XYZ file of C-alpha atoms in Angstrom:
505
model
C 10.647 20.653 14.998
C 7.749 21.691 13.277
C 4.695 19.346 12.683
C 5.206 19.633 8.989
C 8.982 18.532 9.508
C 8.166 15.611 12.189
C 5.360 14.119 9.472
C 7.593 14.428 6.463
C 10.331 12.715 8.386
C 7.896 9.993 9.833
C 6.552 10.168 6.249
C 9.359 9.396 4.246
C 10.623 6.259 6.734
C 7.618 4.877 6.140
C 7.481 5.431 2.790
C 10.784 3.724 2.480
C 9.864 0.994 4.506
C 6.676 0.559 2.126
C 8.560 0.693 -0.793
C 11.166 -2.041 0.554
C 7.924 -3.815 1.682
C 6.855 -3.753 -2.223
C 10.210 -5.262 -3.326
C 9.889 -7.915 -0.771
C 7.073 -9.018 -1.836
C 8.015 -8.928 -5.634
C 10.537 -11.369 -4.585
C 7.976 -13.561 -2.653
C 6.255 -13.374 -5.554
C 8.798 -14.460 -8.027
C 10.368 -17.241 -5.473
C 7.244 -19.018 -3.622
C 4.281 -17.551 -6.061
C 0.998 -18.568 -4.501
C 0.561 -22.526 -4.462
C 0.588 -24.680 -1.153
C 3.964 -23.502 0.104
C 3.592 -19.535 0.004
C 0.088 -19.911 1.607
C 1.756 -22.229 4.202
C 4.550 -19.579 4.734
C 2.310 -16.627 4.273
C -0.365 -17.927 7.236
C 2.411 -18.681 9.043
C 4.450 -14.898 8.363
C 0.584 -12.904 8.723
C 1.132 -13.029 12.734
C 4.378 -12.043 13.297
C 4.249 -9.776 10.753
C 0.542 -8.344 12.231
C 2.518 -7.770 15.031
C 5.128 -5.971 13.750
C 2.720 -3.473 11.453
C 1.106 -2.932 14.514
C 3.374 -1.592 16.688
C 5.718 -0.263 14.050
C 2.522 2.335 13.380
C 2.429 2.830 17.123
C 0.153 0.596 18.370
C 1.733 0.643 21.789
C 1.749 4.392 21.695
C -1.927 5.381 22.857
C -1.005 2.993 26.178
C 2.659 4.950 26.582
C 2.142 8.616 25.017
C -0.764 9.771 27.711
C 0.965 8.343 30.702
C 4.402 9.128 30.454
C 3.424 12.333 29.021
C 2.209 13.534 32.299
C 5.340 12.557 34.346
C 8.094 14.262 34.895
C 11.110 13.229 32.674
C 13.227 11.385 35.442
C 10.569 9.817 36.269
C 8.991 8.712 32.954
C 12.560 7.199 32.051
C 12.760 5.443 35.301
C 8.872 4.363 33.932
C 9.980 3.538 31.027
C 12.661 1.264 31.911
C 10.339 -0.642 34.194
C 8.196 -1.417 30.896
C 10.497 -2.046 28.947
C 11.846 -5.020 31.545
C 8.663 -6.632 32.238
C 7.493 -6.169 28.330
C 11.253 -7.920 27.803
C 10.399 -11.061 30.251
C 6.396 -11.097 28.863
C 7.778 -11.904 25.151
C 10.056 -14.644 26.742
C 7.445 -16.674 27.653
C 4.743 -15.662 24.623
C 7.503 -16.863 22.086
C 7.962 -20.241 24.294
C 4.402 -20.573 24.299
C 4.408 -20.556 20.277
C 7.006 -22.598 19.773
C 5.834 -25.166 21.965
C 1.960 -24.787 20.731
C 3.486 -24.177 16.778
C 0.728 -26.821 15.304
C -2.483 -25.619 17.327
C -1.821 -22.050 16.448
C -1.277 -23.496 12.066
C -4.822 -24.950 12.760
C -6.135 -21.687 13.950
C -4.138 -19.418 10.907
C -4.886 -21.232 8.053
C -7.777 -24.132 9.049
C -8.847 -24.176 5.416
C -5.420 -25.371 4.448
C -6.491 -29.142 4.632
C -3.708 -31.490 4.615
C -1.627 -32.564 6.948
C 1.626 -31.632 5.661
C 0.965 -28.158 4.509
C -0.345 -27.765 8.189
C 3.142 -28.550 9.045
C 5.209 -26.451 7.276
C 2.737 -23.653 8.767
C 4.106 -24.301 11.986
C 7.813 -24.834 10.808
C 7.511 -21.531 9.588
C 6.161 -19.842 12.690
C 8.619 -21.746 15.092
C 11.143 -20.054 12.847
C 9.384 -16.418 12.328
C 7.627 -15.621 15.826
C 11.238 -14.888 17.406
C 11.049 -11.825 15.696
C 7.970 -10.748 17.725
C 10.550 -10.057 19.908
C 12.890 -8.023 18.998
C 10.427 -5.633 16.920
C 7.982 -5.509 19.638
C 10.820 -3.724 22.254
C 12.072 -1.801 19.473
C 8.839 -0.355 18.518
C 8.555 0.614 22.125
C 12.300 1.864 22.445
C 11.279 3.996 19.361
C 7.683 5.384 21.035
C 10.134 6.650 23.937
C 12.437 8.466 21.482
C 9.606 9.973 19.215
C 8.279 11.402 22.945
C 11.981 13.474 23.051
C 11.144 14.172 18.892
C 14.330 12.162 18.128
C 12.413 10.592 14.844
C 15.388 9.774 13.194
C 16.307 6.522 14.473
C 13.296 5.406 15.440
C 11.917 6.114 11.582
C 14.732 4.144 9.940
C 15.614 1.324 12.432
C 12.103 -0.456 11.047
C 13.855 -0.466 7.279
C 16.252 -3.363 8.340
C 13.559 -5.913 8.554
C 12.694 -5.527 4.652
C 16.458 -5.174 3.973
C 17.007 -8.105 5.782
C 14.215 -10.116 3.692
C 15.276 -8.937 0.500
C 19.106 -9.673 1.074
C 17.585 -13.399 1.734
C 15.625 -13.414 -1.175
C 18.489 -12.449 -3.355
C 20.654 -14.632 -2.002
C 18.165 -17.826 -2.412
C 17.930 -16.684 -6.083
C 21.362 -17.951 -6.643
C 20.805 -21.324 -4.808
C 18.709 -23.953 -6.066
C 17.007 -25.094 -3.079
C 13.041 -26.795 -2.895
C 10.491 -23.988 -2.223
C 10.205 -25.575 1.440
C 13.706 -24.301 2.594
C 13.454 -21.248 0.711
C 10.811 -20.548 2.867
C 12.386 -21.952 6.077
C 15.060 -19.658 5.614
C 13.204 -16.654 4.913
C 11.398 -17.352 8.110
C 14.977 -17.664 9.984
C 15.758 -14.295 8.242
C 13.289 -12.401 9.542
C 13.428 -13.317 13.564
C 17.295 -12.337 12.956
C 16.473 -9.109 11.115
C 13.926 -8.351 14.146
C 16.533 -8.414 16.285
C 19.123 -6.334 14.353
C 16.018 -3.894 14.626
C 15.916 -3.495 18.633
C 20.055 -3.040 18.279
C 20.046 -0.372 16.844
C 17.265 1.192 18.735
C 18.410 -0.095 22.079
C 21.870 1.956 20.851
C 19.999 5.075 20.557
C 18.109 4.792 23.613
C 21.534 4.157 25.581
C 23.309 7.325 23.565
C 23.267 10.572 24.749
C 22.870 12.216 28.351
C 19.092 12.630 28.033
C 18.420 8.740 27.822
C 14.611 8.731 27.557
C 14.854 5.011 29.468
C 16.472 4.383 32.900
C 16.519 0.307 33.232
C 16.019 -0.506 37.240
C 14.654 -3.793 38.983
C 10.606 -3.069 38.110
C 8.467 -0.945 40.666
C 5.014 -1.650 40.341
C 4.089 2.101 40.339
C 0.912 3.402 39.575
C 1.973 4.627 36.691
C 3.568 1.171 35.527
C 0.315 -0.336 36.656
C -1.808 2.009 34.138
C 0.044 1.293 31.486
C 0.113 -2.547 31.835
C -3.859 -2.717 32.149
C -3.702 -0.290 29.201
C -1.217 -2.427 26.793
C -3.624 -4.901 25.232
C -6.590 -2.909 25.124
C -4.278 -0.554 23.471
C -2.282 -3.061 20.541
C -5.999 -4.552 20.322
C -7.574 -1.585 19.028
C -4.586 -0.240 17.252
C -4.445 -3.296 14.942
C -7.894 -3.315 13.931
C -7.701 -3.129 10.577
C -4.999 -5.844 10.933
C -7.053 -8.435 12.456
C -9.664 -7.788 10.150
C -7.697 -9.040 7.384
C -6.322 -11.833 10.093
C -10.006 -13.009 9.891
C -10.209 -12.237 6.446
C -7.231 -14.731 6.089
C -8.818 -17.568 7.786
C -11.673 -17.749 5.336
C -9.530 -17.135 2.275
C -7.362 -20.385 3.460
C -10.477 -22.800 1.960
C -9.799 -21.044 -1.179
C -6.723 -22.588 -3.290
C -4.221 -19.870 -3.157
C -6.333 -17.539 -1.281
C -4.274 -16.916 1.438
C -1.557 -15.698 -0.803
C -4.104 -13.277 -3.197
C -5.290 -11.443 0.012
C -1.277 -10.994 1.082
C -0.166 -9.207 -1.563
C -2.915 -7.410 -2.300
C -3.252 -6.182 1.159
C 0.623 -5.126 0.605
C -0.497 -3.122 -1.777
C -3.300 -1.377 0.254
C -1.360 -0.831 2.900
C 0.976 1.829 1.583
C -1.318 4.645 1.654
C -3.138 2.962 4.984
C 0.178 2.310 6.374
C 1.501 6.064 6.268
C -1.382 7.124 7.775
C -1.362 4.866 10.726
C 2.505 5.920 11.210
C 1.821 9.527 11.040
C -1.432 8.806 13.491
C 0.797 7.189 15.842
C 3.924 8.667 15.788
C 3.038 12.748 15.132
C -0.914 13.004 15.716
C -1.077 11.413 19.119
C 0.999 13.325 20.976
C 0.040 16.295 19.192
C -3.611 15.364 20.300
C -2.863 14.772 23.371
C -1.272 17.931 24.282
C -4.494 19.828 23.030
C -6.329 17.590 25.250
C -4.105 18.477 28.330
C -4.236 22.521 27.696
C -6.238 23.478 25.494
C -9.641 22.054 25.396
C -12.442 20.340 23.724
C -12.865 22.849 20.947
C -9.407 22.320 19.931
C -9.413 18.897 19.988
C -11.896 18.788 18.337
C -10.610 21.377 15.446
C -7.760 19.219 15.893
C -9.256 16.063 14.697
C -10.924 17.450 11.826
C -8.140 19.035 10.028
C -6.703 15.121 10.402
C -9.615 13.767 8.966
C -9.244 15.759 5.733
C -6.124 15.754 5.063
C -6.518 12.012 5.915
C -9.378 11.653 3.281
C -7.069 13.497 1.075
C -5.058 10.890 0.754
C -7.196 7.994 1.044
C -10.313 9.031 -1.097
C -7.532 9.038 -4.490
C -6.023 6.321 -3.423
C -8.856 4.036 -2.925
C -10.475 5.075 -6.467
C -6.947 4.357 -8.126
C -6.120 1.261 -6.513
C -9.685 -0.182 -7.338
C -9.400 1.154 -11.126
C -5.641 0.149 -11.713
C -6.002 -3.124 -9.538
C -5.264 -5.911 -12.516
C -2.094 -3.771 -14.030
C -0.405 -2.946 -9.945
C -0.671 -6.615 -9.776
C 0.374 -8.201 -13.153
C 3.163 -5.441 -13.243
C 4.275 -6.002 -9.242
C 3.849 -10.008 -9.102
C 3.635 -11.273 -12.546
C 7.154 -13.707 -12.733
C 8.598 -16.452 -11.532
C 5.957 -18.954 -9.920
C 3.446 -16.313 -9.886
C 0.883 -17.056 -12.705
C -1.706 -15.068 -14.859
C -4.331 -16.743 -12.816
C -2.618 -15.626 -9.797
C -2.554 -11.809 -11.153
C -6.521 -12.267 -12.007
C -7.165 -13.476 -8.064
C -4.905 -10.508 -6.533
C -6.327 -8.207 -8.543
C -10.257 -9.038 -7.473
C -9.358 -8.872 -3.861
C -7.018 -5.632 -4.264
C -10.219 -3.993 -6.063
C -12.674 -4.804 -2.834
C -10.005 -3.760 -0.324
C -9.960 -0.560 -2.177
C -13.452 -0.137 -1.099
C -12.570 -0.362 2.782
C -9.274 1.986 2.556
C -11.086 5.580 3.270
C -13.097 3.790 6.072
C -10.190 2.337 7.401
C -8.263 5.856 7.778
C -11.257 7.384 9.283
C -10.610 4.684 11.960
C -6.955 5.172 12.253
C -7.684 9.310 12.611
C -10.875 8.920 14.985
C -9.235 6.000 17.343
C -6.307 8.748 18.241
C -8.698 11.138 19.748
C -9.981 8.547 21.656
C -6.224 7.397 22.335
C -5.424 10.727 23.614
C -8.178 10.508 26.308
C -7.368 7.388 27.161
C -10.409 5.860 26.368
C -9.274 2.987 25.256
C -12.250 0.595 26.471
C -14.350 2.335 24.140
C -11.888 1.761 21.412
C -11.571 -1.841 22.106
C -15.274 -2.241 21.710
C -15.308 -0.626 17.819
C -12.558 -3.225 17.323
C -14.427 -6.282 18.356
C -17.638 -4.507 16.100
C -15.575 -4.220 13.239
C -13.876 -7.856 13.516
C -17.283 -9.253 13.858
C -18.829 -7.763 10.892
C -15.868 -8.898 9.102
C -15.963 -12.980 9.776
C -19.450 -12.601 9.441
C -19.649 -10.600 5.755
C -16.566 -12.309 5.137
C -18.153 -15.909 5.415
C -21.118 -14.974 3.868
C -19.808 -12.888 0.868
C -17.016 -15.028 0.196
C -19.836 -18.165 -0.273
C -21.722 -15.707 -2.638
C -18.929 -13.906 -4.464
C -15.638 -15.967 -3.588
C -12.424 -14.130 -2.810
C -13.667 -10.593 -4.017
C -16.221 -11.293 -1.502
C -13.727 -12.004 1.461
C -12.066 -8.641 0.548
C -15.493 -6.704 0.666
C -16.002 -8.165 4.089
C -13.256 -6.730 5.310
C -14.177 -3.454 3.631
C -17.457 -3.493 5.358
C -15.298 -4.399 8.917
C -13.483 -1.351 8.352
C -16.963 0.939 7.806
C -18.589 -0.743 10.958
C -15.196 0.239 12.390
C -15.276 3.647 11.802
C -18.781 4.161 12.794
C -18.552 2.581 15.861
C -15.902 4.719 16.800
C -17.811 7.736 15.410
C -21.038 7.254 18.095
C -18.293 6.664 20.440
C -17.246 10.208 19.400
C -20.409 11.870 19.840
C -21.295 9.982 22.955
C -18.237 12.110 24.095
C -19.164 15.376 22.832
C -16.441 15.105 20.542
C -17.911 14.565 17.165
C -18.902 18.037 15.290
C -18.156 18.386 11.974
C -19.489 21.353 10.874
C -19.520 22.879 6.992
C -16.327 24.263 6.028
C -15.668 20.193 6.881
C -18.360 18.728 4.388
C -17.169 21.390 1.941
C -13.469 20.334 2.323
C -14.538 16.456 1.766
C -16.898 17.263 -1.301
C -13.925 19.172 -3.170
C -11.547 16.127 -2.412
C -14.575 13.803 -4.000
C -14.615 16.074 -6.830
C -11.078 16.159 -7.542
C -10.909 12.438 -6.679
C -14.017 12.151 -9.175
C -11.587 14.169 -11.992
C -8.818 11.846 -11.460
C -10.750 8.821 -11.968
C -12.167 10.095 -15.107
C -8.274 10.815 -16.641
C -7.247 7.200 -14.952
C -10.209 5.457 -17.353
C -9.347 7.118 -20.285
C -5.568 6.360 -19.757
C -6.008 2.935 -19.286
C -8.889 2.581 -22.290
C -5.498 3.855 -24.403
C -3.044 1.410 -22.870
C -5.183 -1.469 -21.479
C -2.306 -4.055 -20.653
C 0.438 -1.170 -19.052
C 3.997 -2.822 -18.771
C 5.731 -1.187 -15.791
C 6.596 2.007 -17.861
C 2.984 2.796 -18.795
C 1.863 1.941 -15.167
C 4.110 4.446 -13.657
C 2.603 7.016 -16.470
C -0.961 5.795 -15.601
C 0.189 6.797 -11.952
C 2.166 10.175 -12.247
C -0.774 11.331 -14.281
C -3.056 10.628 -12.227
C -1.193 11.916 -9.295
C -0.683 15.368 -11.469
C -4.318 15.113 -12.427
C -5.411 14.932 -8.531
C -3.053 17.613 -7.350
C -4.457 20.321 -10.196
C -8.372 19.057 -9.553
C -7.215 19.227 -5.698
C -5.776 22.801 -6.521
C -8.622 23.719 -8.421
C -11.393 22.701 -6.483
C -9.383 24.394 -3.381
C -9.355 20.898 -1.493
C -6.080 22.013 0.018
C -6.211 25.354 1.762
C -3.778 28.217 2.799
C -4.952 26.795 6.566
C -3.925 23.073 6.012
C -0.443 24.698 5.258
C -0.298 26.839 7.939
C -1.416 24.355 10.661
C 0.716 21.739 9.427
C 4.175 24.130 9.898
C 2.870 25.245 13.122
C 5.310 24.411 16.055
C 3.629 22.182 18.518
């Protein structure tokens, strides 16, 4: 399967997923809207649900790909099954460790929160959520084993029953008239049972077939099974940067009334561009990256990694300028219903806008961690994480007493940049940073065209100022058309990028 094939596959699951994501969240929107009770059930949903972004976009992958990779296939199942046991066991106890320590872990979410009993339903709601941790977490490993054998298909879809699972729920509450507290409670129950239904289906894949990519054993502490468990943390640490940013983001929105629930949706919103990225970085990139890193060289890593980063920025650099200049109609036309009120679509908008700033940063760091991820460095990758999450509390705290919420969200933007640049002396420490000009000529056409874009987005919206959903989706497939002739144009996209991305690898 060509790379072009594997990404558009990849691709479209996620973009599915996203787009379920979106309608979940409408639905949250309309149901809880963003008083005490969707903040409580939103701090308490951010770290399961961090955990399931994260490893859903392969966060596991940069621990598994470069080990297994270099084993031979009996063996790597036999591997595999060994992790997959002791990962199994390791959940058991993290989950009874949150359920027992529910209220400690609500202080530490949400401390801004205040009162006692919205504290509580915090930790209702994560006794009843965390389960999933389980089942997603071994299913997003089960699915890293079958995207090594390029068996995408499963693996792509199986994360779509999640969303399903939450919007089912939320239309089903809609024709109940229960209090907002055990609306939430049972959309907290839904998703540990929708987790589950996620590693069933992957756990029948795995088990289908004669070429079963996991062999299940009593463990072997191999030294291949010992790599990989000193490499898991490090690995889901660094691969959910931009996550915990906005984890740390959330704990100093939760002294704002209803802040925790203006940075959650309009994260939501940020994260489908950032969130196809990540999957494509995870899923297609890294392996592909670390093949070139196995047979081919520096030089074609490094060519490698710089074809990512543009096509990366090709995505983000539009995406971030339309997101920041659309951010008031994506969120009145997405959110604006039910419990969610005007004020609500004012706050959501002002942090979606200084996300926006942070999203091209935030793919550089998705692109450049692979490399990194395909050497194995992941100590060094670990480190620009911890940079990045302290520039965010810090800038977070500090902006967010200046500025408010649209401060909190440029904190995390400026997490993201410290992020990426960390990552980029990393890089260069390593000999593996060299841009070169056909490079900066590449990202100065995508400015340009992003630049042309913008200009057709602010004239559209001077003509319809307050977009219904109609007029949005105008404001967007112009813009898109805009982009794609300025992009075709200004020769952002070249014969090359087509040619490498239909290559076989």
């Amino acid at each position: 399967m060509s790379l072009l094939r594997s990404s558009l596959l990849v691709g479209l699951g996620t973009v599915a997923s996203r787009v379920l994501g979106f309608a979940r969240d409408i639905l949250f929107a309309q149901v809880l809207g963003a008083g005490p009770v969707a903040d409580a059930f939103l701090a308490a949903f951010r770290l399961p649900n961090l955990v399931r972004r994260v490893v859903a976009e392969g966060g596991l992958n940069p621990a598994l790909v470069p080990v297994l990779g270099r084993l031979e296939p009996a063996e790597a199942a036999r591997v595999a099954g060994d992790v997959t046991t002791i990962l199994a066991l390791l959940l058991l106890g993290l989950v009874a460790l949150v359920e027992v320590a529910a209220g400690p872990i609500a202080l530490l979410l949400a401390p801004g929160l205040g009162t006692e009993e919205t504290l509580g339903l915090v930790a209702l709601y994560t006794r009843l959520a965390f389960p999933a941790v389980f089942g997603v977490t071994l299913a997003s490993v089960g699915a890293a084993f079958l995207n090594m054998h390029r068996r995408y298909g499963v693996a792509t879809l199986a994360p779509l029953v999640v969303n399903g699972g939450l919007i089912l729920t939320l239309l089903g509450l809609g024709r109940l008239s229960l209090a907002p507290e055990r609306e939430a409670a049972w959309l907290a129950l839904a998703s540990s049972a929708a987790g589950l239904l996620q590693l069933a289906i992957i756990a029948a894949a795995l088990l289908r077939g004669p070429d079963r990519p996991v062999r299940l054993r009593r463990p072997t502490l191999s030294p291949a099974l010992k790599t990989l468990l000193r490499a898991g943390l490090p690995a889901l640490f660094a691969s959910g940067a931009v996550q915990l940013f906005v984890l740390a983001g959330t704990q100093i929105a939760s002294f704002w009334p209803s802040g925790v629930s203006w940075l959650y949706y309009a994260e939501r919103v940020m994260q489908l561009p950032l969130g196809l990225i990540a999957a494509l970085a995870g899923s297609v990139l890294l392996p592909e990256l670390a093949a070139r890193h196995r047979h081919a060289g520096v030089e074609a890593l490094v060519a490698a990694q710089n074809r990512a980063l543009a096509l990366a920025l090709l995505l983000a650099l539009p995406a971030a300028a339309a997101l920041a200049i659309l951010a008031e109609p994506i969120a009145a036309v997405l959110f604006r219903r039910g419990a969610f009120a005007a004020e609500d679509v004012n706050g959501t908008a002002l942090v979606l806008a200084g996300l926006s700033a942070g999203l091209p940063f935030a793919t550089l760091g998705k692109v450049l961690s692979q490399t990194l991820f395909a050497r194995g460095a992941l100590r060094g990758t670990l480190f620009a994480a911890l940079a990045g999450l302290a520039a965010t509390a810090g800038a977070g705290a500090a902006l967010g007493f200046l500025l408010g919420m649209g401060g909190i969200a440029l904190g995390i933007s400026l997490g993201c940049l410290v992020h990426a640049g960390a990552l980029i002396v990393l890089l260069r420490r390593a000999g593996l940073w060299r841009l070169g000009r056909d490079f900066a000529g590449q990202v100065l056409r995508i400015a340009l065209a992003t630049g042309a874009m913008s200009l057709g987005l602010g004239g559209g919206l001077a003509f319809l100022p307050q977009p219904g959903a109609l007029g949005l989706a105008a404001l967007c497939g112009g813009g898109l058309a805009a982009y794609a002739a300025a992009a075709w144009l200004f020769g952002a996209v070249t014969p090359e990028d087509l040619a490498l991305a239909t290559k076989k690898p």
